[in-house]
Every structure is written in structure tokens, then in C-alpha cells.
Amino acid sequence: MDSLRIVPGREAKTATTQDTSNSFGLHDTLQYGPRSLAAEVSTNSNIKDRLENWEATQDNLKLQMHRQVFGLHMPMRLMMERKLASYNPHMPVLQQSNVHLDILMGRDETLDTADFMMPTSEMKQPLDIHADMEKKLRM
Amino acid sequence: METIDIARLKSGEVNLGTSIMAVQFKDGVVVGADSRTTTGSYIANRVTDKLTHVHDRIYCCRSGSAADTQAIADIVHYYLQLHTSVSLPCLVPSPPTDLIACLLRQTSGEAPSVHTAATMFQKMCYDNKDALSAGIIVAGWDKEVGPSVYNIPLGGGLFRQPWAIGGSGSTYVYGYCDATYKEGWGRDETVEFVKNTLALAMSRDGSSGGVIRMCVITEDKVERLFVPGDQLPKFWQGKEVLGYDSKKDADVAAAVAMAVDA
């Protein structure tokens, strides 16, 4: 964590927890259906890892540089401000936007595909409020 | 099924096969580089500027992969600006206590030392050594030490030297540099040394060529020098053999003939 990595490195993944695991750590058949081979076999894809870890790596680089210049307190304060801004006491509803967090993360002036390609009125997802609240409160 | 291997993308990417050098003299440093950037055998840019400004009196020479060195130089440039914004000069009134105001303050802070810049380059090169191919020479002037030159070769080590050469063309001129360099030179002799060395490297190395760009960095200013391709110093070029006029140079012809018989 003390390193100044510019781009995500290639990590050898050995143990992974599935996305479909329930609180026992096993595959949740009731929610996701029977187990499938396609979901369980994991192929090492360099470009996929690189793209997935890109933003986090750039963010870590900036925080590490701030730590070197300003002192140990700086990344701590920045993370604290982000945590405070992301506090959301409401139930997970469809439309959520957090301008304060966007500004802190530096993406208030950027547009991503999700921002203009998916009108939220057409995005009908099954509202599993119980599962969403469970995930939220456990964090 | 072919998977894209990111590491293999490096072969054939834009390459700064190059000749770079930096020499320290009494009042400052002279940094110089050729101007050729190649993608395989195609010269992508024949007037490249490989001398990159990272701070007012600190420049770096880049060799290796163009993209890698540009990325590192950008990050170090950002870091040094951050560093300058925090380093307050002594005679400054009480700083603002508010965090944001502190960060936004554009004070003319103290310039960072060349050692700071070089160490930052070295940390980046070492921490990312599996993904980068970058050889960098950092040189500049600072108040604490005066002029200094730091060499950061491929593995990410940091070496302070009075003069440093790098890049693919440097291998051809190590002997010339060892034989010619003397301590205690002034500005003009050092510029001459850099110019001659780079001209020799460029004439032998296929990945170096074009024009010579130099920067003379002193306490007062940075002066950019430019030597176009037709004004490069010329060394032994050989002699024209075809269409040789024997009547004009009878002595030489006789000498050559005697040498052949003997």
C-alpha cells in the first residue's frame, strides 16, 4: 500500500468468494438458481483486471503522493471527508445522486456513459428491499 | 482463444531509442538529447523534445518507451508542484488554519531540490519496474547543492554522477566520454562536450538522429540551444573512392600503391 503504482499490476488470484454466496458462504440457490459452471470457472484476464482496478490505482497513487508531501494526516482526512459525504440514511431507492461525493472524488465535471445512456425511468430492477438493506447495514 | 497480454503490447510501441546526456559544470548543468522517436523502423517524430521540464530549474531527459516516460514525468511534475505549494519560504505571515485554504494557497514556495525530484523519479521507476521500460536522467540546479546530475537506469536505481549518458546511443560513446571529460570546465566547454558526444552517438546509432536539443540550466535562467541536422559536428567521414583522379593526387596514389605491394 506504500507503493507508487501507476497502473494496476497483475495479481495472481488464488481464493475468491463467489458473487452468489449467501451468509453461510455457499451458493445461494434460492436467490440465484442452481450452480453453473460458467459462473464458477474464473479465467485470469489481464485486461479485465487492469480496467477494473484502474480508478482505484489512480486514486491510491494520488493519496500516496499526498501522504508523502503533506503528512500521514492528509489521506486520512480525505478519506474521512469521503466517508462523511457518502453517508445515506435513506432506504436504497432507484434514483440516488450524491453531488458532494462526486465533487470530492473529482468527477463532478465528467460524464460517463451511464449518465446519459440509461434513463432511470426505463431501468426497472426488481426491488429486493430486504437484501439491499441487509447489504447496506452490514457495511 | 487469444487473450490480450498487456505486457506484450510493449513490443512495437513508440520507442525513444535515443541518446541523452547531462553534464554538470561550475555554475549549472547542460542537458542534451537527440530528437528521434521510432515505431519499429518508422521514425514517428524526427524533431522530438526529450528534455522535459519538471520544475523551473529541474529538467529530465527521457529514454525508453515514450508513453512510460511521459506518464512518469507528468506525475513527477504534479508532485513537485504539490511540493512547492507546501514549502513555505521563511518570511511568510501566519498561514491560514483552514485546510482547504492551505491547499489552495499559491505561495511562491521554495523550489524543490534536484535530489527530491530524482528520488521521486526513482521511486516511481522502482515500484513499477515490472511494467515500465524507462531510463531517465534528472539534472538541475538548486540552492542547497548547486548543480547536480542523477542517473536512473532501467531497474530503478539512483546514481549521482558528474556526468551521465543514457539511451541506446550512449553505448557507442562511453569511451569518448571517459577520454574527454575533465572537471572544472566552464559553460562553453561543457556545451561543446555535449554536442560532440551526441553527434558521435547519433552518427553510429540507428535509433538516434535528427537534431540536437540542449538546455543550459543555471541559477538565473534556462537557456535552450538547438543544433539543426546540417550543422552537426562532423568527424571522420571517410574518403570518396569512386571517380578518383590519379593525376591530381599522384603522391597519395603512389603511397597507396606501395602499401598494397608491400
PDB file of C-alpha atoms in Angstrom, chain A residues 2-10 43-47 50 58 61-62 64-66 68-70 73-74 77-78 81, chain B residues 1 3-7 68 71-72 75-76 78-79 82-83 85-86 99-100 103 120 123-124 127-132:
ATOM      1  CA  ASP A   2       3.030   2.219   0.292  1.00  0.00           C
ATOM      2  CA  SER A   3       3.908   1.851  -3.327  1.00  0.00           C
ATOM      3  CA  LEU A   4       3.533   4.315  -6.126  1.00  0.00           C
ATOM      4  CA  ARG A   5       1.945   2.006  -8.692  1.00  0.00           C
ATOM      5  CA  ILE A   6       0.811   3.892 -11.755  1.00  0.00           C
ATOM      6  CA  VAL A   7      -1.234   1.120 -13.361  1.00  0.00           C
ATOM      7  CA  PRO A   8      -2.790  -1.981 -11.817  1.00  0.00           C
ATOM      8  CA  GLY A   9      -0.336  -4.821 -11.524  1.00  0.00           C
ATOM      9  CA  ARG A  10      -1.077  -8.369 -12.485  1.00  0.00           C
ATOM     10  CA  THR A  43     -10.111 -17.161 -16.090  1.00  0.00           C
ATOM     11  CA  ASN A  44      -7.221 -14.834 -15.478  1.00  0.00           C
ATOM     12  CA  SER A  45      -7.793 -11.887 -17.747  1.00  0.00           C
ATOM     13  CA  ASN A  46      -5.123  -9.226 -17.644  1.00  0.00           C
ATOM     14  CA  ILE A  47      -7.078  -6.538 -19.378  1.00  0.00           C
ATOM     15  CA  ARG A  50      -6.488  -3.696 -15.368  1.00  0.00           C
ATOM     16  CA  GLN A  58      -5.001   6.151  -9.722  1.00  0.00           C
ATOM     17  CA  LEU A  61      -1.337   6.992  -6.288  1.00  0.00           C
ATOM     18  CA  LYS A  62      -2.749  10.442  -5.533  1.00  0.00           C
ATOM     19  CA  GLN A  64       0.190   8.179  -1.527  1.00  0.00           C
ATOM     20  CA  MET A  65       1.662  11.362  -3.004  1.00  0.00           C
ATOM     21  CA  HIS A  66      -0.416  13.470  -0.640  1.00  0.00           C
ATOM     22  CA  GLN A  68       4.453  11.997   1.159  1.00  0.00           C
ATOM     23  CA  VAL A  69       4.033  15.734   0.740  1.00  0.00           C
ATOM     24  CA  PHE A  70       1.586  16.749   3.462  1.00  0.00           C
ATOM     25  CA  HIS A  73      -2.934  13.017   8.226  1.00  0.00           C
ATOM     26  CA  MET A  74      -3.808  14.078   4.695  1.00  0.00           C
ATOM     27  CA  ARG A  77      -8.687  13.456   6.287  1.00  0.00           C
ATOM     28  CA  LEU A  78      -9.580  12.987   2.633  1.00  0.00           C
ATOM     29  CA  GLU A  81     -14.476  13.541   4.223  1.00  0.00           C
TER      30      GLU A  81
ATOM     31  CA  MET B   1      -8.822 -18.229 -27.765  1.00  0.00           C
ATOM     32  CA  THR B   3      -6.214 -13.253 -24.723  1.00  0.00           C
ATOM     33  CA  ILE B   4      -4.605  -9.873 -24.900  1.00  0.00           C
ATOM     34  CA  ASP B   5      -1.418  -9.857 -22.880  1.00  0.00           C
ATOM     35  CA  ILE B   6      -0.840  -6.314 -21.754  1.00  0.00           C
ATOM     36  CA  ALA B   7       2.879  -6.858 -21.266  1.00  0.00           C
ATOM     37  CA  ASP B  68       6.043   5.303 -19.977  1.00  0.00           C
ATOM     38  CA  ALA B  71       3.471   9.290 -17.781  1.00  0.00           C
ATOM     39  CA  ILE B  72       6.189   9.310 -15.125  1.00  0.00           C
ATOM     40  CA  ILE B  75       3.292  12.538 -12.292  1.00  0.00           C
ATOM     41  CA  VAL B  76       6.591  13.920 -11.002  1.00  0.00           C
ATOM     42  CA  TYR B  78       2.442  17.227 -10.463  1.00  0.00           C
ATOM     43  CA  TYR B  79       4.243  16.055  -7.336  1.00  0.00           C
ATOM     44  CA  LEU B  82       2.396  19.994  -4.808  1.00  0.00           C
ATOM     45  CA  HIS B  83       5.733  20.100  -3.027  1.00  0.00           C
ATOM     46  CA  SER B  85       2.858  24.730  -2.703  1.00  0.00           C
ATOM     47  CA  VAL B  86       3.633  23.392   0.775  1.00  0.00           C
ATOM     48  CA  LEU B  99      -7.448  23.081   5.490  1.00  0.00           C
ATOM     49  CA  ILE B 100      -8.863  23.983   2.103  1.00  0.00           C
ATOM     50  CA  LEU B 103      -4.224  23.604  -0.056  1.00  0.00           C
ATOM     51  CA  MET B 120      10.552  10.729  -6.817  1.00  0.00           C
ATOM     52  CA  LYS B 123      10.501   5.577  -6.520  1.00  0.00           C
ATOM     53  CA  MET B 124       8.152   5.547  -9.489  1.00  0.00           C
ATOM     54  CA  ASP B 127       7.726   0.461  -7.743  1.00  0.00           C
ATOM     55  CA  ASN B 128       6.546  -0.054 -11.306  1.00  0.00           C
ATOM     56  CA  LYS B 129       9.632  -1.800 -12.604  1.00  0.00           C
ATOM     57  CA  ASP B 130       7.696  -4.798 -13.914  1.00  0.00           C
ATOM     58  CA  ALA B 131       5.566  -2.602 -16.156  1.00  0.00           C
ATOM     59  CA  LEU B 132       7.935   0.126 -17.291  1.00  0.00           C
TER      60      LEU B 132
END
